Short mmCIF file of C-alpha atoms and ligand atoms in Angstrom, two decimals:
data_model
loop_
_atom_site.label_atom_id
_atom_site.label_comp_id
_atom_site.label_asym_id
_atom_site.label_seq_id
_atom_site.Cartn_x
_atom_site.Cartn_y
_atom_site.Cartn_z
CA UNK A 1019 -43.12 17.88 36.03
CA UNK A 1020 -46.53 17.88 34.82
CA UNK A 1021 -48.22 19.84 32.39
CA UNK A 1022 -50.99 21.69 32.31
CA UNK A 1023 -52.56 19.81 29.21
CA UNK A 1024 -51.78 16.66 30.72
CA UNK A 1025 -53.87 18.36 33.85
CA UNK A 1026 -56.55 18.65 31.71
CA UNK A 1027 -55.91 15.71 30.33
CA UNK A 1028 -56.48 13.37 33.20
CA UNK A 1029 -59.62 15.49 34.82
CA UNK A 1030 -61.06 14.60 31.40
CA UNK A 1031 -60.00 11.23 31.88
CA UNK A 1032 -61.50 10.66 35.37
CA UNK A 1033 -64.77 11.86 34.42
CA UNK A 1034 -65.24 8.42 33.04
CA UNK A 1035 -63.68 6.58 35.56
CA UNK A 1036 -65.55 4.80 38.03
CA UNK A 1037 -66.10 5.61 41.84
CA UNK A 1038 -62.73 4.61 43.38
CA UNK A 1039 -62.98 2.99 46.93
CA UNK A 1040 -61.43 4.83 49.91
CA UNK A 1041 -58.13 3.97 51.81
CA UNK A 1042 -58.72 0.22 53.23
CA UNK A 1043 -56.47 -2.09 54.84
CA UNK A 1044 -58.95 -4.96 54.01
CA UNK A 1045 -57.13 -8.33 53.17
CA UNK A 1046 -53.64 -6.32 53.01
CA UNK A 1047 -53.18 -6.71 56.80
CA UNK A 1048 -48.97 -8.04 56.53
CA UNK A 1049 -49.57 -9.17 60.20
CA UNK A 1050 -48.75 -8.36 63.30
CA UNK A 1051 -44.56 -9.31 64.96
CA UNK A 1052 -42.86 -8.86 67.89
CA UNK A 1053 -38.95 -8.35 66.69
CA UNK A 1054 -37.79 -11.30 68.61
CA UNK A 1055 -37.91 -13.60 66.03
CA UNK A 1056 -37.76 -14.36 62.28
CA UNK A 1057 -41.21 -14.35 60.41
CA UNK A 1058 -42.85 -13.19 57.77
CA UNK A 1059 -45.54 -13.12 55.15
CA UNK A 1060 -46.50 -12.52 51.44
CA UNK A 1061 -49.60 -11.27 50.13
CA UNK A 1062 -50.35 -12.27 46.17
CA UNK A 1063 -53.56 -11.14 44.96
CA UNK A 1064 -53.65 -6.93 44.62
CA UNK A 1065 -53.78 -5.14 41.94
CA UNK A 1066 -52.73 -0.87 41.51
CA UNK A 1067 -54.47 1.69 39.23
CA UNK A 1068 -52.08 2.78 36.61
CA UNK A 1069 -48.31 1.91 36.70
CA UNK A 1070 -47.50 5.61 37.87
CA UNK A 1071 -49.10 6.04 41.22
CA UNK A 1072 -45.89 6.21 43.15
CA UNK A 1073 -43.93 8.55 40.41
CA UNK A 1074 -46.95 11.23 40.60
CA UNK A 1075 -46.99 11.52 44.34
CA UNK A 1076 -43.57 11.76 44.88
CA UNK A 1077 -43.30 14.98 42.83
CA UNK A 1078 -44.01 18.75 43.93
CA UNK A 1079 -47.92 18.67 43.58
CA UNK A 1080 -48.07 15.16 45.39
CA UNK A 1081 -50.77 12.42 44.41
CA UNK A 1082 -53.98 10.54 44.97
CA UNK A 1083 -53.95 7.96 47.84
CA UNK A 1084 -56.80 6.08 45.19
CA UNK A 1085 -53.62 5.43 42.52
CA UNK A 1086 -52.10 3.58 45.54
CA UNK A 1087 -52.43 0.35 47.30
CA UNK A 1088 -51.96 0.23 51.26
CA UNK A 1089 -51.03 -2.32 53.23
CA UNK A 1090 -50.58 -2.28 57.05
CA UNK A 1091 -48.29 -3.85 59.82
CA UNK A 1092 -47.72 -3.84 63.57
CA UNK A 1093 -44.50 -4.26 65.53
CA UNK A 1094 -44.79 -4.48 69.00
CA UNK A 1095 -41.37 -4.19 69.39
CA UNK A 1096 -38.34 -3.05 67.65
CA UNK A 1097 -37.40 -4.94 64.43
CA UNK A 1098 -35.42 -5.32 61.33
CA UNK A 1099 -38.68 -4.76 58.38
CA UNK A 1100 -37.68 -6.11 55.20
CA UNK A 1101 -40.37 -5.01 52.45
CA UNK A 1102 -40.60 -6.42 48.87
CA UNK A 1103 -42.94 -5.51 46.15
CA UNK A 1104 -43.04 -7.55 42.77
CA UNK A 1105 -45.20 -7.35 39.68
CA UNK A 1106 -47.51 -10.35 39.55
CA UNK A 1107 -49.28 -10.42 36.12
CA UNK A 1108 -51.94 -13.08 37.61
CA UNK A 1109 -52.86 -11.42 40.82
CA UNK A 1110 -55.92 -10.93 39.90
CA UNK A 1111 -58.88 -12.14 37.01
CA UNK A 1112 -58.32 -8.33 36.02
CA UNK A 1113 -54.72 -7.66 36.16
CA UNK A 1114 -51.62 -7.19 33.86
CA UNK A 1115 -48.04 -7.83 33.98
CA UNK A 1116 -45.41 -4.81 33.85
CA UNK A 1117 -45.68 -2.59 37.29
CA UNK A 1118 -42.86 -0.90 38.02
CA UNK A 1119 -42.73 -0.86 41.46
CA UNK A 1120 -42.48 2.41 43.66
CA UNK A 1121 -43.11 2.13 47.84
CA UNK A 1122 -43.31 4.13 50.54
CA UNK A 1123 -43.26 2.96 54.72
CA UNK A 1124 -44.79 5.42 57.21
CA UNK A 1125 -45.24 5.71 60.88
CA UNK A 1126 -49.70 5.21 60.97
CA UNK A 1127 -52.28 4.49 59.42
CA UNK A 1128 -55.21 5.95 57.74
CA UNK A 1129 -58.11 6.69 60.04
CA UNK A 1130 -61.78 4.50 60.06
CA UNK A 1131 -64.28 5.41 62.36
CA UNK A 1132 -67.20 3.48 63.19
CA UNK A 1133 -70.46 5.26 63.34
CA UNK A 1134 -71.26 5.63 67.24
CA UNK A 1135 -75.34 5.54 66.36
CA UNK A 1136 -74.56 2.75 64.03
CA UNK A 1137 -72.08 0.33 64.09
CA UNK A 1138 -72.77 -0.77 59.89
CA UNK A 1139 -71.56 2.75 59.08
CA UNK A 1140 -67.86 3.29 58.63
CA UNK A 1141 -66.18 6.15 57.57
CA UNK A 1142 -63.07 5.58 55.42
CA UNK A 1143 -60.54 8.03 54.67
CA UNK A 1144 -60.05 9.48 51.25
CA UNK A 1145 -58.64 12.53 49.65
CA UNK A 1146 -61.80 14.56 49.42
CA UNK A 1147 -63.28 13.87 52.75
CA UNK A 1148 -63.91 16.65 54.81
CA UNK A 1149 -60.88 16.77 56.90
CA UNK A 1150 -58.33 15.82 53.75
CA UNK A 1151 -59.57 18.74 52.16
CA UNK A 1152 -59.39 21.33 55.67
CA UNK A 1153 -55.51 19.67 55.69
CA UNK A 1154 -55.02 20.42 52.01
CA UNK A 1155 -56.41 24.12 52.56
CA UNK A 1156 -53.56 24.32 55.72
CA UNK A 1157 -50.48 23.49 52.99
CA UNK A 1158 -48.83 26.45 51.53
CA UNK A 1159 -48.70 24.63 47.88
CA UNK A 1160 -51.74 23.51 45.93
CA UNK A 1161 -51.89 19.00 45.88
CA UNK A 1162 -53.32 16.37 43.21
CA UNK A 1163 -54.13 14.49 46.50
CA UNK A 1164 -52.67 14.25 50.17
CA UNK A 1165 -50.25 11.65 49.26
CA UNK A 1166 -46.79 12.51 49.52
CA UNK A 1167 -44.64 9.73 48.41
CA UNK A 1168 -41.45 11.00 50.21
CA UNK A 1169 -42.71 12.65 53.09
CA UNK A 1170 -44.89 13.13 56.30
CA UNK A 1171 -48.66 13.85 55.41
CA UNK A 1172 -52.39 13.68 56.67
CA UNK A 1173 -55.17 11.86 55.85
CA UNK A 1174 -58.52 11.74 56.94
CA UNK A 1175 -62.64 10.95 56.49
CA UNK A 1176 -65.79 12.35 56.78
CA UNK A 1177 -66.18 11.72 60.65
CA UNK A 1178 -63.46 14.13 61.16
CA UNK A 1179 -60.38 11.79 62.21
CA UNK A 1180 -57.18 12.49 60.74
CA UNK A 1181 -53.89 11.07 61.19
CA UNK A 1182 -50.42 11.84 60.30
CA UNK A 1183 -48.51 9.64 58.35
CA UNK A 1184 -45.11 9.55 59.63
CA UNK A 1185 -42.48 8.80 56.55
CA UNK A 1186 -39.69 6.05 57.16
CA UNK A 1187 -38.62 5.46 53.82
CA UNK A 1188 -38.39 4.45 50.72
CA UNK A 1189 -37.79 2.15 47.75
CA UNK A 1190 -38.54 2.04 43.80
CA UNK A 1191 -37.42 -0.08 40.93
CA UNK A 1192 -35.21 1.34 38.46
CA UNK A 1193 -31.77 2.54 37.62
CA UNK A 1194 -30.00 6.26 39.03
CA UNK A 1195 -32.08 9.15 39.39
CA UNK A 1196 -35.98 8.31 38.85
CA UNK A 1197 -39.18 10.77 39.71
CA UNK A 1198 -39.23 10.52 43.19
CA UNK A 1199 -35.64 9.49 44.61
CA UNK A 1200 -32.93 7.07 43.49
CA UNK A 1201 -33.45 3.60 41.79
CA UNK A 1202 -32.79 -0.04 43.71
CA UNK A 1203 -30.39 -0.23 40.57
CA UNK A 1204 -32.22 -3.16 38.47
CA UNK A 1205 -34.84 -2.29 36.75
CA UNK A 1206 -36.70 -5.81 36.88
CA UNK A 1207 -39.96 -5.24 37.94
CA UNK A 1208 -39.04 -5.79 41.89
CA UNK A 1209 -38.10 -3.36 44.50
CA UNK A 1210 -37.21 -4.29 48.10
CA UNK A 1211 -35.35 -2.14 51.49
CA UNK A 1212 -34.56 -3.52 55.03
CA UNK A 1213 -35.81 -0.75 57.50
CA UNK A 1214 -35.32 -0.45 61.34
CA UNK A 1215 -38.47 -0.06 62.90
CA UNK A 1216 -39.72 0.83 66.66
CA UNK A 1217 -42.95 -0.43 68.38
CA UNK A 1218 -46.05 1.02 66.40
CA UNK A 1219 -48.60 0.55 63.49
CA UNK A 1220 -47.20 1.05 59.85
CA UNK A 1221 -48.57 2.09 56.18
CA UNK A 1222 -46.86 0.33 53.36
CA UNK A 1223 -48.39 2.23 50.24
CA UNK A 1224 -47.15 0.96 46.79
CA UNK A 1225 -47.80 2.10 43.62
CA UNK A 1226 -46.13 2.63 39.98
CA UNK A 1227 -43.06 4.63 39.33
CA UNK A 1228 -43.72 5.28 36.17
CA UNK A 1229 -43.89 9.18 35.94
CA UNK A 1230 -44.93 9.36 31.98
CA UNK A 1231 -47.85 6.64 32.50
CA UNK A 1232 -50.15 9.26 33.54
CA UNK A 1233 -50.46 10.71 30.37
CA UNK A 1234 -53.57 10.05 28.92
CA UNK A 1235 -52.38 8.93 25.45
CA UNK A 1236 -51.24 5.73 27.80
CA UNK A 1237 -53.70 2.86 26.54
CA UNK A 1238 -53.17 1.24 30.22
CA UNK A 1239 -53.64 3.96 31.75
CA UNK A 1240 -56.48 2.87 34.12
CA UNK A 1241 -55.00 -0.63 33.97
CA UNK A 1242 -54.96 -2.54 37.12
CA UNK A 1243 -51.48 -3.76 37.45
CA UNK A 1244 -50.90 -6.97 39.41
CA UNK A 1245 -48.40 -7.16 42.63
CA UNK A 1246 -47.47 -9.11 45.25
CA UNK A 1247 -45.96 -7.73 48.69
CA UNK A 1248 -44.48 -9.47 50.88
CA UNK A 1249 -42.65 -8.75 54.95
CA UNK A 1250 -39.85 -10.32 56.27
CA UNK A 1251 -38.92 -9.48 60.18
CA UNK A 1252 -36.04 -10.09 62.27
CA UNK A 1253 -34.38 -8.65 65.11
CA UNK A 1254 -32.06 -6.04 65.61
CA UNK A 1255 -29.05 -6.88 66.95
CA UNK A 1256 -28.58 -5.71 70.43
CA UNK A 1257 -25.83 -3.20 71.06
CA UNK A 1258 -25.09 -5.46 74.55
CA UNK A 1259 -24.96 -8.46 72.43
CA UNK A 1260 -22.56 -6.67 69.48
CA UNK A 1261 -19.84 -5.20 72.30
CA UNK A 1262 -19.49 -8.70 73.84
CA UNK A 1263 -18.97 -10.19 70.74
CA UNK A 1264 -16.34 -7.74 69.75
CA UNK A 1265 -14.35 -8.10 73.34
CA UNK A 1266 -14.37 -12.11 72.74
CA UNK A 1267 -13.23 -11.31 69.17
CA UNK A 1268 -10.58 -8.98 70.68
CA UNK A 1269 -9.62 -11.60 73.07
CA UNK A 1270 -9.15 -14.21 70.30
CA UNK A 1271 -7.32 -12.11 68.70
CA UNK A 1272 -4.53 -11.24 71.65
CA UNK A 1273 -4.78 -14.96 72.10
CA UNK A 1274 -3.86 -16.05 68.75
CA UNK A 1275 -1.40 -12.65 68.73
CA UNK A 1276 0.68 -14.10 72.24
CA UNK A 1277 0.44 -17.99 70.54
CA UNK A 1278 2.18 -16.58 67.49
CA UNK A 1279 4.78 -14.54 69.43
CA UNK A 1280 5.53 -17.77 71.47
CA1 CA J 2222 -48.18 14.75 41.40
CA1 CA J 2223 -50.02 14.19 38.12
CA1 CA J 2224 -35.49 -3.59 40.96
#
């Protein structure tokens, strides 16, 4: 849990830091599949801010949506999602070796709207827009940010969308009980989960899971930490296609039962 110095701490902290850009799905678009057959893809080149991002908003007072990196895909049917998240020291000019990895898969995305009186102007979300903050008012607990790690939440931007954020699931690197859930069991830098997916637009939003990086004593603690992230989809077997295969392996097995009797 945090601390109120630590609080303190980091407000101090961001006072220095620069203007952080708003939730984007710009160049981490993971594509777009249809659950009939195998594909995939891996993007190489992102970066997170801090190696804790994950840790802080899976905790009671949630997190920032700016400490995490999101990434969308679309199924247009149902599908087997296999997600993996690796620290990539060269991602970018910028970034360093060392994330552990912490991610989170939700139903939705973020909303942009486009300016009707003029199409330049978009309106990203972030966690201080006007209709994050009216949604943070609504909660019974006071948030760092709207990003809740291991559950549903809203997010929204100045133009007044907002969506909900729908939570599938989890996965983060590390052994037994971590901040946030249980460990994948290998602490190795990687962190990967099959989920079974319906029809609809997803959030992948990764970040560190490295609850004690936040403190500000951290020397990286504004670092940007390299990743890559890549999908993998198949389909999900059909129940039709799983009960016919188990009557002809229950007839091969009478078969080879009544050829052994013989
Ligand atoms: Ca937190
Ligand atoms: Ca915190
Ligand atoms: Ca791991």
């Amino acid at each position: 849990m945090f601390t109120r110095q630590i609080l303190l701490a980091l407000s101090a902290a961001s006072l220095s830091l620069p203007v952080l850009a708003h939730v984007s799905y710009t160049g981490r678009d993971l594509g777009t599949y249809d659950g009939l057959s195998t594909a995939g893809a891996t993007i190489t080149n992102q970066a997170t801010t801090g190696n804790y991002g994950w840790a802080d908003a899976a905790d009671a007072d949630w997190g920032d949506s700016h400490k995490g990196k999101w990434f969308k895909f679309t199924l247009t049917g149902d599908a087997l999602v296999t997600l993996t998240v690796s620290a990539n020291a060269g991602a970018t000019s910028t970034s360093i070796g060392g994330l552990l990895p912490g991610f989170s898969v939700y139903q939705g995305i973020a909303p942009t709207s486009v300016d009707p009186g003029n199409a330049a102007v978009s309106y990203l979300s972030y966690d201080t827009s006007t209709a994050s903050t009216a949604y943070k008012a609504s909660l019974p607990f006071p948030v760092e940010g709207v990003w809740n790690a291991v559950g549903d939440f809203q997010i929204g931007n100045d133009f007044g969308a907002i969506n909900t954020l729908s939570f599938k699931g989890y996965a983060v690197d590390g052994v037994g009980a971590v901040q946030g859930g249980t460990g994948d069991g290998l602490l190795d830098g990687i962190t990967s989960k099959t989920f079974a997916l319906s029809a609809g637009t997803y959030s992948l939003i990764v970040g560190g899971a490295d609850y004690d990086a936040q403190l500000a004593s951290n020397p990286n603690l504004a670092a940007a930490y390299g990743m890559s992230v890549g999908i993998q989809v198949s389909s999900v077997p059909e129940p039709a296609t799983l009960s016919l295969y188990a009557l002809g392996l229950a007839g091969l097995l009478i078969g080879a039962r009544r050829r052994s009797q013989r």
